[in-house]
Amino acid sequence: RGEGTVTGNTTIGNGGTLAAGTTVANDIGTLSFSNDLTSAAGSTWLVDLNAAVSGDSDLIAVTGNLSLSGPTFPTLALNDFGTFIEGNVYSIATYSSLAVGSQFNGLGENAIVVGSQGSYRINYGAGAITLTAVPEPLTILPLVGLLFAGFLMIRRRRKVSA
């Protein structure tokens, strides 16, 4: 864990953990790298995220190229806390460029990251890796079922009156 700026090209090796902020849990921080950052296979990113406040998360800021190396990619470990609010967006990394094929282990583009407070969709965009708070699949299903049941009732009434 740390805050501030690391100079020179940096590699987080197998078994290493990268985390911004102090040693206190739930402490949001920014850790900057003035050149390239490579997070090798077997490394872990620990990200603190305040689910109640959009944008309130740890940030790894890379001036150069960010590489999340495969074939067994780095792991993303999410420590989310606070009241979950759907639609909140969090930038967990910024960079000048992202190495081709970079991703966290098992988390391709638009994959769902499950935290203790809710679920988040990951996006490896131009200049940033973001997490967007999304509804839990189980909260959507009852709503879809209710809408479908309403549709069937309306359709049945139309047939009866015809």
Tab-separated table of N, CA, C and O in Angstrom, residues 1-119:
chain	number	residue	atom	x	y	z
A	1	ARG	N	0.844	-1.186	0.000
A	1	ARG	CA	0.000	0.000	0.000
A	1	ARG	C	0.878	1.233	0.000
A	1	ARG	O	1.953	1.227	0.563
A	2	GLY	N	0.357	2.271	-0.602
A	2	GLY	CA	1.117	3.503	-0.590
A	2	GLY	C	0.409	4.622	-1.319
A	2	GLY	O	-0.594	4.413	-2.004
A	3	GLU	N	0.932	5.811	-1.149
A	3	GLU	CA	0.475	7.000	-1.851
A	3	GLU	C	1.710	7.729	-2.340
A	3	GLU	O	2.807	7.493	-1.858
A	4	GLY	N	1.531	8.588	-3.319
A	4	GLY	CA	2.658	9.330	-3.846
A	4	GLY	C	2.968	8.897	-5.258
A	4	GLY	O	2.104	8.372	-5.965
A	5	THR	N	4.220	9.099	-5.685
A	5	THR	CA	4.630	8.802	-7.054
A	5	THR	C	5.848	7.893	-7.065
A	5	THR	O	6.826	8.152	-6.359
A	6	VAL	N	5.767	6.842	-7.882
A	6	VAL	CA	6.881	5.931	-8.100
A	6	VAL	C	7.491	6.316	-9.444
A	6	VAL	O	6.773	6.424	-10.443
A	7	THR	N	8.815	6.541	-9.474
A	7	THR	CA	9.467	6.928	-10.720
A	7	THR	C	10.116	5.716	-11.382
A	7	THR	O	10.467	4.746	-10.717
A	8	GLY	N	10.247	5.771	-12.689
A	8	GLY	CA	10.857	4.679	-13.447
A	8	GLY	C	9.844	3.608	-13.796
A	8	GLY	O	8.739	3.563	-13.247
A	9	ASN	N	10.211	2.741	-14.730
A	9	ASN	CA	9.349	1.611	-15.095
A	9	ASN	C	9.252	0.659	-13.914
A	9	ASN	O	10.254	0.398	-13.242
A	10	THR	N	8.040	0.161	-13.664
A	10	THR	CA	7.796	-0.661	-12.488
A	10	THR	C	7.080	-1.947	-12.869
A	10	THR	O	6.180	-1.926	-13.709
A	11	THR	N	7.458	-3.052	-12.221
A	11	THR	CA	6.776	-4.334	-12.412
A	11	THR	C	6.333	-4.866	-11.053
A	11	THR	O	7.132	-4.930	-10.113
A	12	ILE	N	5.056	-5.226	-10.965
A	12	ILE	CA	4.533	-5.917	-9.787
A	12	ILE	C	4.594	-7.402	-10.139
A	12	ILE	O	3.875	-7.859	-11.031
A	13	GLY	N	5.440	-8.149	-9.466
A	13	GLY	CA	5.697	-9.541	-9.828
A	13	GLY	C	4.691	-10.514	-9.239
A	13	GLY	O	3.799	-10.148	-8.459
A	14	ASN	N	4.844	-11.778	-9.618
A	14	ASN	CA	4.021	-12.874	-9.122
A	14	ASN	C	4.050	-12.870	-7.590
A	14	ASN	O	5.110	-12.847	-6.984
A	15	GLY	N	2.879	-12.860	-6.967
A	15	GLY	CA	2.771	-12.833	-5.514
A	15	GLY	C	2.732	-11.430	-4.924
A	15	GLY	O	2.457	-11.254	-3.743
A	16	GLY	N	2.994	-10.407	-5.739
A	16	GLY	CA	2.984	-9.036	-5.258
A	16	GLY	C	1.573	-8.458	-5.212
A	16	GLY	O	0.688	-8.892	-5.946
A	17	THR	N	1.362	-7.478	-4.347
A	17	THR	CA	0.066	-6.800	-4.223
A	17	THR	C	0.253	-5.309	-4.428
A	17	THR	O	1.156	-4.713	-3.847
A	18	LEU	N	-0.609	-4.725	-5.235
A	18	LEU	CA	-0.600	-3.293	-5.505
A	18	LEU	C	-1.850	-2.693	-4.892
A	18	LEU	O	-2.970	-3.150	-5.168
A	19	ALA	N	-1.678	-1.687	-4.044
A	19	ALA	CA	-2.826	-1.041	-3.405
A	19	ALA	C	-2.477	0.414	-3.109
A	19	ALA	O	-1.393	0.705	-2.607
A	20	ALA	N	-3.386	1.307	-3.430
A	20	ALA	CA	-3.214	2.719	-3.107
A	20	ALA	C	-3.768	2.986	-1.713
A	20	ALA	O	-4.632	2.259	-1.230
A	21	GLY	N	-3.289	4.016	-1.072
A	21	GLY	CA	-3.791	4.379	0.256
A	21	GLY	C	-2.855	3.902	1.348
A	21	GLY	O	-1.783	3.353	1.090
A	22	THR	N	-3.278	4.095	2.578
A	22	THR	CA	-2.460	3.700	3.728
A	22	THR	C	-2.769	2.251	4.094
A	22	THR	O	-3.519	1.572	3.406
A	23	THR	N	-2.232	1.804	5.190
A	23	THR	CA	-2.461	0.432	5.640
A	23	THR	C	-3.829	0.247	6.282
A	23	THR	O	-4.207	-0.858	6.624
A	24	VAL	N	-4.572	1.319	6.440
A	24	VAL	CA	-5.908	1.251	7.046
A	24	VAL	C	-6.917	0.793	5.990
A	24	VAL	O	-6.937	1.325	4.878
A	25	ALA	N	-7.744	-0.186	6.321
A	25	ALA	CA	-8.787	-0.630	5.394
A	25	ALA	C	-9.765	0.509	5.152
A	25	ALA	O	-9.961	1.375	6.010
A	26	ASN	N	-10.386	0.515	3.979
A	26	ASN	CA	-11.368	1.523	3.585
A	26	ASN	C	-10.758	2.916	3.452
A	26	ASN	O	-11.463	3.912	3.557
A	27	ASP	N	-9.456	2.990	3.212
A	27	ASP	CA	-8.791	4.275	3.026
A	27	ASP	C	-8.551	4.484	1.539
A	27	ASP	O	-7.750	3.786	0.927
A	28	ILE	N	-9.246	5.437	0.949
A	28	ILE	CA	-9.136	5.729	-0.480
A	28	ILE	C	-7.852	6.516	-0.721
A	28	ILE	O	-7.560	7.472	-0.009
A	29	GLY	N	-7.083	6.116	-1.748
A	29	GLY	CA	-5.842	6.816	-2.044
A	29	GLY	C	-5.494	6.746	-3.517
A	29	GLY	O	-6.114	6.017	-4.288
A	30	THR	N	-4.473	7.515	-3.908
A	30	THR	CA	-3.963	7.511	-5.278
A	30	THR	C	-2.488	7.177	-5.238
A	30	THR	O	-1.722	7.768	-4.469
A	31	LEU	N	-2.096	6.223	-6.090
A	31	LEU	CA	-0.699	5.850	-6.249
A	31	LEU	C	-0.349	6.079	-7.707
A	31	LEU	O	-0.999	5.531	-8.602
A	32	SER	N	0.651	6.935	-7.950
A	32	SER	CA	1.015	7.322	-9.317
A	32	SER	C	2.329	6.676	-9.737
A	32	SER	O	3.222	6.463	-8.913
A	33	PHE	N	2.426	6.403	-11.043
A	33	PHE	CA	3.641	5.852	-11.641
A	33	PHE	C	4.027	6.770	-12.789
A	33	PHE	O	3.237	6.976	-13.709
A	34	SER	N	5.256	7.317	-12.737
A	34	SER	CA	5.649	8.328	-13.718
A	34	SER	C	6.039	7.730	-15.069
A	34	SER	O	6.190	8.465	-16.035
A	35	ASN	N	6.213	6.430	-15.161
A	35	ASN	CA	6.536	5.764	-16.424
A	35	ASN	C	5.572	4.593	-16.621
A	35	ASN	O	4.401	4.711	-16.292
A	36	ASP	N	6.077	3.471	-17.130
A	36	ASP	CA	5.238	2.293	-17.402
A	36	ASP	C	5.043	1.458	-16.143
A	36	ASP	O	5.921	1.406	-15.269
A	37	LEU	N	3.889	0.776	-16.087
A	37	LEU	CA	3.592	-0.157	-15.001
A	37	LEU	C	3.164	-1.479	-15.604
A	37	LEU	O	2.246	-1.526	-16.439
A	38	THR	N	3.827	-2.557	-15.179
A	38	THR	CA	3.440	-3.911	-15.576
A	38	THR	C	3.009	-4.654	-14.330
A	38	THR	O	3.734	-4.689	-13.332
A	39	SER	N	1.823	-5.221	-14.383
A	39	SER	CA	1.328	-6.068	-13.304
A	39	SER	C	1.322	-7.488	-13.848
A	39	SER	O	0.516	-7.843	-14.706
A	40	ALA	N	2.263	-8.291	-13.373
A	40	ALA	CA	2.504	-9.613	-13.935
A	40	ALA	C	1.457	-10.636	-13.474
A	40	ALA	O	0.732	-10.420	-12.493
A	41	ALA	N	1.436	-11.748	-14.200
A	41	ALA	CA	0.574	-12.869	-13.816
A	41	ALA	C	0.885	-13.250	-12.367
A	41	ALA	O	2.036	-13.258	-11.948
A	42	GLY	N	-0.167	-13.506	-11.601
A	42	GLY	CA	0.016	-13.892	-10.206
A	42	GLY	C	0.055	-12.731	-9.239
A	42	GLY	O	0.120	-12.920	-8.028
A	43	SER	N	0.016	-11.503	-9.750
A	43	SER	CA	-0.034	-10.335	-8.858
A	43	SER	C	-1.497	-9.992	-8.560
A	43	SER	O	-2.409	-10.504	-9.201
A	44	THR	N	-1.699	-9.120	-7.582
A	44	THR	CA	-3.053	-8.741	-7.152
A	44	THR	C	-3.156	-7.234	-7.011
A	44	THR	O	-2.247	-6.595	-6.485
A	45	TRP	N	-4.264	-6.691	-7.496
A	45	TRP	CA	-4.611	-5.297	-7.237
A	45	TRP	C	-5.685	-5.295	-6.160
A	45	TRP	O	-6.735	-5.910	-6.331
A	46	LEU	N	-5.434	-4.609	-5.058
A	46	LEU	CA	-6.425	-4.448	-3.998
A	46	LEU	C	-6.998	-3.045	-4.112
A	46	LEU	O	-6.270	-2.055	-3.978
A	47	VAL	N	-8.294	-2.951	-4.400
A	47	VAL	CA	-8.942	-1.658	-4.638
A	47	VAL	C	-10.026	-1.426	-3.591
A	47	VAL	O	-10.955	-2.223	-3.455
A	48	ASP	N	-9.884	-0.323	-2.838
A	48	ASP	CA	-10.931	0.128	-1.924
A	48	ASP	C	-11.894	1.008	-2.703
A	48	ASP	O	-11.467	1.833	-3.527
A	49	LEU	N	-13.198	0.855	-2.440
A	49	LEU	CA	-14.223	1.588	-3.190
A	49	LEU	C	-15.371	1.912	-2.251
A	49	LEU	O	-15.912	1.014	-1.597
A	50	ASN	N	-15.725	3.191	-2.164
A	50	ASN	CA	-16.865	3.621	-1.355
A	50	ASN	C	-18.113	3.543	-2.230
A	50	ASN	O	-18.347	4.413	-3.077
A	51	ALA	N	-18.918	2.499	-2.049
A	51	ALA	CA	-20.081	2.254	-2.897
A	51	ALA	C	-21.118	3.372	-2.812
A	51	ALA	O	-21.952	3.519	-3.701
A	52	ALA	N	-21.061	4.192	-1.776
A	52	ALA	CA	-22.059	5.245	-1.576
A	52	ALA	C	-21.741	6.529	-2.339
A	52	ALA	O	-22.607	7.384	-2.501
A	53	VAL	N	-20.498	6.679	-2.820
A	53	VAL	CA	-20.086	7.943	-3.441
A	53	VAL	C	-19.450	7.654	-4.800
A	53	VAL	O	-18.378	7.047	-4.867
A	54	SER	N	-20.085	8.104	-5.871
A	54	SER	CA	-19.556	7.894	-7.215
A	54	SER	C	-18.166	8.510	-7.334
A	54	SER	O	-17.945	9.645	-6.908
A	55	GLY	N	-17.228	7.735	-7.882
A	55	GLY	CA	-15.874	8.225	-8.079
A	55	GLY	C	-14.949	8.076	-6.894
A	55	GLY	O	-13.758	8.362	-6.999
A	56	ASP	N	-15.450	7.631	-5.748
A	56	ASP	CA	-14.648	7.546	-4.530
A	56	ASP	C	-14.028	6.154	-4.408
A	56	ASP	O	-14.564	5.271	-3.736
A	57	SER	N	-12.879	5.966	-5.100
A	57	SER	CA	-12.181	4.681	-5.060
A	57	SER	C	-10.684	4.919	-5.148
A	57	SER	O	-10.237	6.010	-5.496
A	58	ASP	N	-9.926	3.872	-4.820
A	58	ASP	CA	-8.484	3.935	-5.041
A	58	ASP	C	-8.229	4.164	-6.520
A	58	ASP	O	-9.016	3.734	-7.371
A	59	LEU	N	-7.103	4.813	-6.821
A	59	LEU	CA	-6.736	5.069	-8.207
A	59	LEU	C	-5.254	4.765	-8.398
A	59	LEU	O	-4.414	5.223	-7.620
A	60	ILE	N	-4.968	3.983	-9.430
A	60	ILE	CA	-3.603	3.772	-9.894
A	60	ILE	C	-3.454	4.624	-11.155
A	60	ILE	O	-4.126	4.369	-12.149
A	61	ALA	N	-2.617	5.662	-11.075
A	61	ALA	CA	-2.452	6.618	-12.176
A	61	ALA	C	-1.098	6.377	-12.840
A	61	ALA	O	-0.058	6.570	-12.207
A	62	VAL	N	-1.131	5.952	-14.108
A	62	VAL	CA	0.088	5.601	-14.839
A	62	VAL	C	0.297	6.622	-15.962
A	62	VAL	O	-0.562	6.771	-16.830
A	63	THR	N	1.451	7.306	-15.947
A	63	THR	CA	1.755	8.288	-16.984
A	63	THR	C	2.016	7.605	-18.322
A	63	THR	O	1.661	8.119	-19.369
A	64	GLY	N	2.618	6.422	-18.293
A	64	GLY	CA	2.974	5.692	-19.513
A	64	GLY	C	1.999	4.569	-19.820
A	64	GLY	O	0.789	4.701	-19.678
A	65	ASN	N	2.561	3.422	-20.209
A	65	ASN	CA	1.802	2.244	-20.608
A	65	ASN	C	1.473	1.369	-19.395
A	65	ASN	O	2.332	1.119	-18.553
A	66	LEU	N	0.232	0.915	-19.315
A	66	LEU	CA	-0.185	-0.047	-18.302
A	66	LEU	C	-0.316	-1.401	-18.974
A	66	LEU	O	-0.966	-1.530	-20.016
A	67	SER	N	0.311	-2.425	-18.379
A	67	SER	CA	0.213	-3.780	-18.899
A	67	SER	C	-0.252	-4.716	-17.800
A	67	SER	O	0.375	-4.798	-16.741
A	68	LEU	N	-1.383	-5.378	-18.042
A	68	LEU	CA	-1.892	-6.422	-17.157
A	68	LEU	C	-1.596	-7.727	-17.878
A	68	LEU	O	-2.332	-8.134	-18.762
A	69	SER	N	-0.483	-8.360	-17.522
A	69	SER	CA	0.084	-9.463	-18.289
A	69	SER	C	-0.642	-10.778	-18.104
A	69	SER	O	-1.069	-11.124	-17.010
A	70	GLY	N	-0.725	-11.527	-19.217
A	70	GLY	CA	-1.294	-12.871	-19.223
A	70	GLY	C	-0.189	-13.882	-19.366
A	70	GLY	O	0.965	-13.536	-19.299
A	71	PRO	N	-0.454	-15.139	-19.544
A	71	PRO	CA	-1.775	-15.706	-19.833
A	71	PRO	C	-2.650	-15.886	-18.595
A	71	PRO	O	-3.855	-15.967	-18.699
A	72	THR	N	-2.064	-16.007	-17.396
A	72	THR	CA	-2.887	-15.959	-16.191
A	72	THR	C	-2.729	-14.554	-15.637
A	72	THR	O	-1.694	-14.200	-15.088
A	73	PHE	N	-3.731	-13.767	-15.833
A	73	PHE	CA	-3.675	-12.332	-15.589
A	73	PHE	C	-3.663	-12.003	-14.097
A	73	PHE	O	-3.993	-12.838	-13.256
A	74	PRO	N	-3.336	-10.742	-13.760
A	74	PRO	CA	-3.415	-10.302	-12.368
A	74	PRO	C	-4.855	-10.401	-11.842
A	74	PRO	O	-5.810	-10.339	-12.611
A	75	THR	N	-4.974	-10.533	-10.555
A	75	THR	CA	-6.276	-10.640	-9.899
A	75	THR	C	-6.722	-9.272	-9.393
A	75	THR	O	-5.908	-8.501	-8.892
A	76	LEU	N	-8.019	-8.985	-9.524
A	76	LEU	CA	-8.597	-7.771	-8.954
A	76	LEU	C	-9.339	-8.164	-7.691
A	76	LEU	O	-10.280	-8.969	-7.742
A	77	ALA	N	-8.915	-7.627	-6.552
A	77	ALA	CA	-9.576	-7.868	-5.266
A	77	ALA	C	-10.264	-6.569	-4.857
A	77	ALA	O	-9.609	-5.552	-4.635
A	78	LEU	N	-11.582	-6.607	-4.769
A	78	LEU	CA	-12.376	-5.406	-4.503
A	78	LEU	C	-12.828	-5.380	-3.050
A	78	LEU	O	-13.411	-6.337	-2.555
A	79	ASN	N	-12.533	-4.274	-2.368
A	79	ASN	CA	-13.015	-4.033	-1.011
A	79	ASN	C	-13.992	-2.866	-1.092
A	79	ASN	O	-13.602	-1.708	-0.988
A	80	ASP	N	-15.284	-3.189	-1.342
A	80	ASP	CA	-16.281	-2.113	-1.412
A	80	ASP	C	-16.993	-2.000	-0.079
A	80	ASP	O	-17.238	-2.974	0.610
A	81	PHE	N	-17.293	-0.770	0.296
A	81	PHE	CA	-17.947	-0.490	1.568
A	81	PHE	C	-18.912	0.665	1.366
A	81	PHE	O	-18.855	1.356	0.355
A	82	GLY	N	-19.813	0.863	2.302
A	82	GLY	CA	-20.810	1.925	2.169
A	82	GLY	C	-22.063	1.399	1.488
A	82	GLY	O	-22.120	0.252	1.047
A	83	THR	N	-23.071	2.243	1.402
A	83	THR	CA	-24.351	1.866	0.818
A	83	THR	C	-24.261	1.859	-0.702
A	83	THR	O	-23.915	2.872	-1.310
A	84	PHE	N	-24.562	0.722	-1.311
A	84	PHE	CA	-24.471	0.538	-2.755
A	84	PHE	C	-25.472	1.428	-3.475
A	84	PHE	O	-26.652	1.473	-3.127
A	85	ILE	N	-24.996	2.172	-4.507
A	85	ILE	CA	-25.876	3.006	-5.320
A	85	ILE	C	-25.651	2.651	-6.785
A	85	ILE	O	-24.553	2.865	-7.325
A	86	GLU	N	-26.684	2.109	-7.414
A	86	GLU	CA	-26.618	1.720	-8.816
A	86	GLU	C	-26.284	2.929	-9.688
A	86	GLU	O	-26.771	4.029	-9.467
A	87	GLY	N	-25.423	2.720	-10.682
A	87	GLY	CA	-25.059	3.768	-11.621
A	87	GLY	C	-23.788	4.522	-11.259
A	87	GLY	O	-23.243	5.245	-12.097
A	88	ASN	N	-23.317	4.394	-10.018
A	88	ASN	CA	-22.066	5.052	-9.650
A	88	ASN	C	-20.917	4.509	-10.503
A	88	ASN	O	-20.880	3.325	-10.813
A	89	VAL	N	-19.988	5.386	-10.873
A	89	VAL	CA	-18.856	5.005	-11.714
A	89	VAL	C	-17.558	5.330	-10.982
A	89	VAL	O	-17.429	6.406	-10.382
A	90	TYR	N	-16.604	4.403	-11.058
A	90	TYR	CA	-15.327	4.534	-10.367
A	90	TYR	C	-14.178	4.277	-11.336
A	90	TYR	O	-14.158	3.250	-12.001
A	91	SER	N	-13.221	5.193	-11.414
A	91	SER	CA	-11.997	4.974	-12.185
A	91	SER	C	-10.980	4.358	-11.239
A	91	SER	O	-10.585	4.992	-10.256
A	92	ILE	N	-10.554	3.131	-11.543
A	92	ILE	CA	-9.574	2.478	-10.671
A	92	ILE	C	-8.164	2.573	-11.242
A	92	ILE	O	-7.199	2.323	-10.532
A	93	ALA	N	-8.056	2.925	-12.532
A	93	ALA	CA	-6.743	3.125	-13.154
A	93	ALA	C	-6.877	4.116	-14.301
A	93	ALA	O	-7.874	4.104	-15.021
A	94	THR	N	-5.871	4.962	-14.437
A	94	THR	CA	-5.761	5.830	-15.614
A	94	THR	C	-4.383	5.574	-16.219
A	94	THR	O	-3.447	5.173	-15.520
A	95	TYR	N	-4.252	5.826	-17.532
A	95	TYR	CA	-3.003	5.528	-18.237
A	95	TYR	C	-2.980	6.259	-19.564
A	95	TYR	O	-4.014	6.671	-20.085
A	96	SER	N	-1.763	6.358	-20.132
A	96	SER	CA	-1.618	6.925	-21.483
A	96	SER	C	-1.983	5.877	-22.523
A	96	SER	O	-2.573	6.193	-23.549
A	97	SER	N	-1.593	4.621	-22.258
A	97	SER	CA	-1.939	3.519	-23.159
A	97	SER	C	-2.071	2.241	-22.344
A	97	SER	O	-1.472	2.109	-21.276
A	98	LEU	N	-2.861	1.322	-22.882
A	98	LEU	CA	-3.082	0.020	-22.248
A	98	LEU	C	-2.569	-1.042	-23.211
A	98	LEU	O	-2.959	-1.058	-24.387
A	99	ALA	N	-1.685	-1.909	-22.723
A	99	ALA	CA	-1.116	-2.956	-23.572
A	99	ALA	C	-2.231	-3.840	-24.133
A	99	ALA	O	-3.217	-4.140	-23.445
A	100	VAL	N	-2.070	-4.232	-25.385
A	100	VAL	CA	-3.047	-5.085	-26.067
A	100	VAL	C	-3.265	-6.363	-25.259
A	100	VAL	O	-2.311	-6.999	-24.809
A	101	GLY	N	-4.528	-6.735	-25.069
A	101	GLY	CA	-4.870	-7.964	-24.365
A	101	GLY	C	-4.881	-7.848	-22.855
A	101	GLY	O	-5.134	-8.825	-22.158
A	102	SER	N	-4.613	-6.658	-22.316
A	102	SER	CA	-4.581	-6.487	-20.863
A	102	SER	C	-5.970	-6.637	-20.258
A	102	SER	O	-6.953	-6.106	-20.788
A	103	GLN	N	-6.039	-7.371	-19.170
A	103	GLN	CA	-7.277	-7.509	-18.390
A	103	GLN	C	-6.927	-8.159	-17.060
A	103	GLN	O	-5.839	-8.681	-16.875
A	104	PHE	N	-7.878	-8.117	-16.151
A	104	PHE	CA	-7.721	-8.843	-14.899
A	104	PHE	C	-8.180	-10.281	-15.111
A	104	PHE	O	-8.984	-10.566	-16.003
A	105	ASN	N	-7.677	-11.178	-14.284
A	105	ASN	CA	-7.957	-12.604	-14.418
A	105	ASN	C	-9.465	-12.881	-14.393
A	105	ASN	O	-10.141	-12.566	-13.421
A	106	GLY	N	-9.978	-13.444	-15.490
A	106	GLY	CA	-11.394	-13.800	-15.575
A	106	GLY	C	-12.332	-12.630	-15.795
A	106	GLY	O	-13.544	-12.795	-15.741
A	107	LEU	N	-11.777	-11.440	-16.026
A	107	LEU	CA	-12.614	-10.246	-16.137
A	107	LEU	C	-12.369	-9.530	-17.460
A	107	LEU	O	-11.686	-8.500	-17.520
A	108	GLY	N	-12.916	-10.070	-18.528
A	108	GLY	CA	-12.832	-9.402	-19.821
A	108	GLY	C	-13.722	-8.171	-19.835
A	108	GLY	O	-14.391	-7.831	-18.845
A	109	GLU	N	-13.740	-7.490	-20.973
A	109	GLU	CA	-14.572	-6.289	-21.143
A	109	GLU	C	-16.020	-6.578	-20.774
A	109	GLU	O	-16.590	-7.588	-21.192
A	110	ASN	N	-16.618	-5.710	-19.967
A	110	ASN	CA	-18.013	-5.781	-19.511
A	110	ASN	C	-18.308	-6.941	-18.572
A	110	ASN	O	-19.481	-7.231	-18.309
A	111	ALA	N	-17.291	-7.590	-18.039
A	111	ALA	CA	-17.510	-8.656	-17.051
A	111	ALA	C	-18.046	-8.039	-15.760
A	111	ALA	O	-17.899	-6.837	-15.505
A	112	ILE	N	-18.667	-8.869	-14.948
A	112	ILE	CA	-19.211	-8.412	-13.671
A	112	ILE	C	-18.244	-8.763	-12.544
A	112	ILE	O	-17.822	-9.911	-12.410
A	113	VAL	N	-17.898	-7.753	-11.750
A	113	VAL	CA	-17.069	-7.917	-10.562
A	113	VAL	C	-18.025	-7.877	-9.376
A	113	VAL	O	-18.783	-6.909	-9.221
A	114	VAL	N	-18.007	-8.897	-8.543
A	114	VAL	CA	-18.923	-8.953	-7.406
A	114	VAL	C	-18.177	-8.526	-6.151
A	114	VAL	O	-17.144	-9.100	-5.796
A	115	GLY	N	-18.703	-7.495	-5.502
A	115	GLY	CA	-18.146	-7.019	-4.239
A	115	GLY	C	-19.067	-7.410	-3.097
A	115	GLY	O	-20.104	-8.049	-3.303
A	116	SER	N	-18.725	-7.009	-1.899
A	116	SER	CA	-19.561	-7.334	-0.738
A	116	SER	C	-20.826	-6.472	-0.683
A	116	SER	O	-21.817	-6.853	-0.080
A	117	GLN	N	-20.809	-5.291	-1.353
A	117	GLN	CA	-21.962	-4.390	-1.330
A	117	GLN	C	-22.805	-4.447	-2.597
A	117	GLN	O	-23.947	-4.004	-2.598
A	118	GLY	N	-22.233	-4.953	-3.695
A	118	GLY	CA	-22.976	-4.990	-4.947
A	118	GLY	C	-22.110	-5.498	-6.081
A	118	GLY	O	-21.007	-6.003	-5.870
A	119	SER	N	-22.610	-5.325	-7.303
A	119	SER	CA	-21.918	-5.789	-8.501
A	119	SER	C	-21.534	-4.598	-9.371
A	119	SER	O	-22.237	-3.597	-9.421
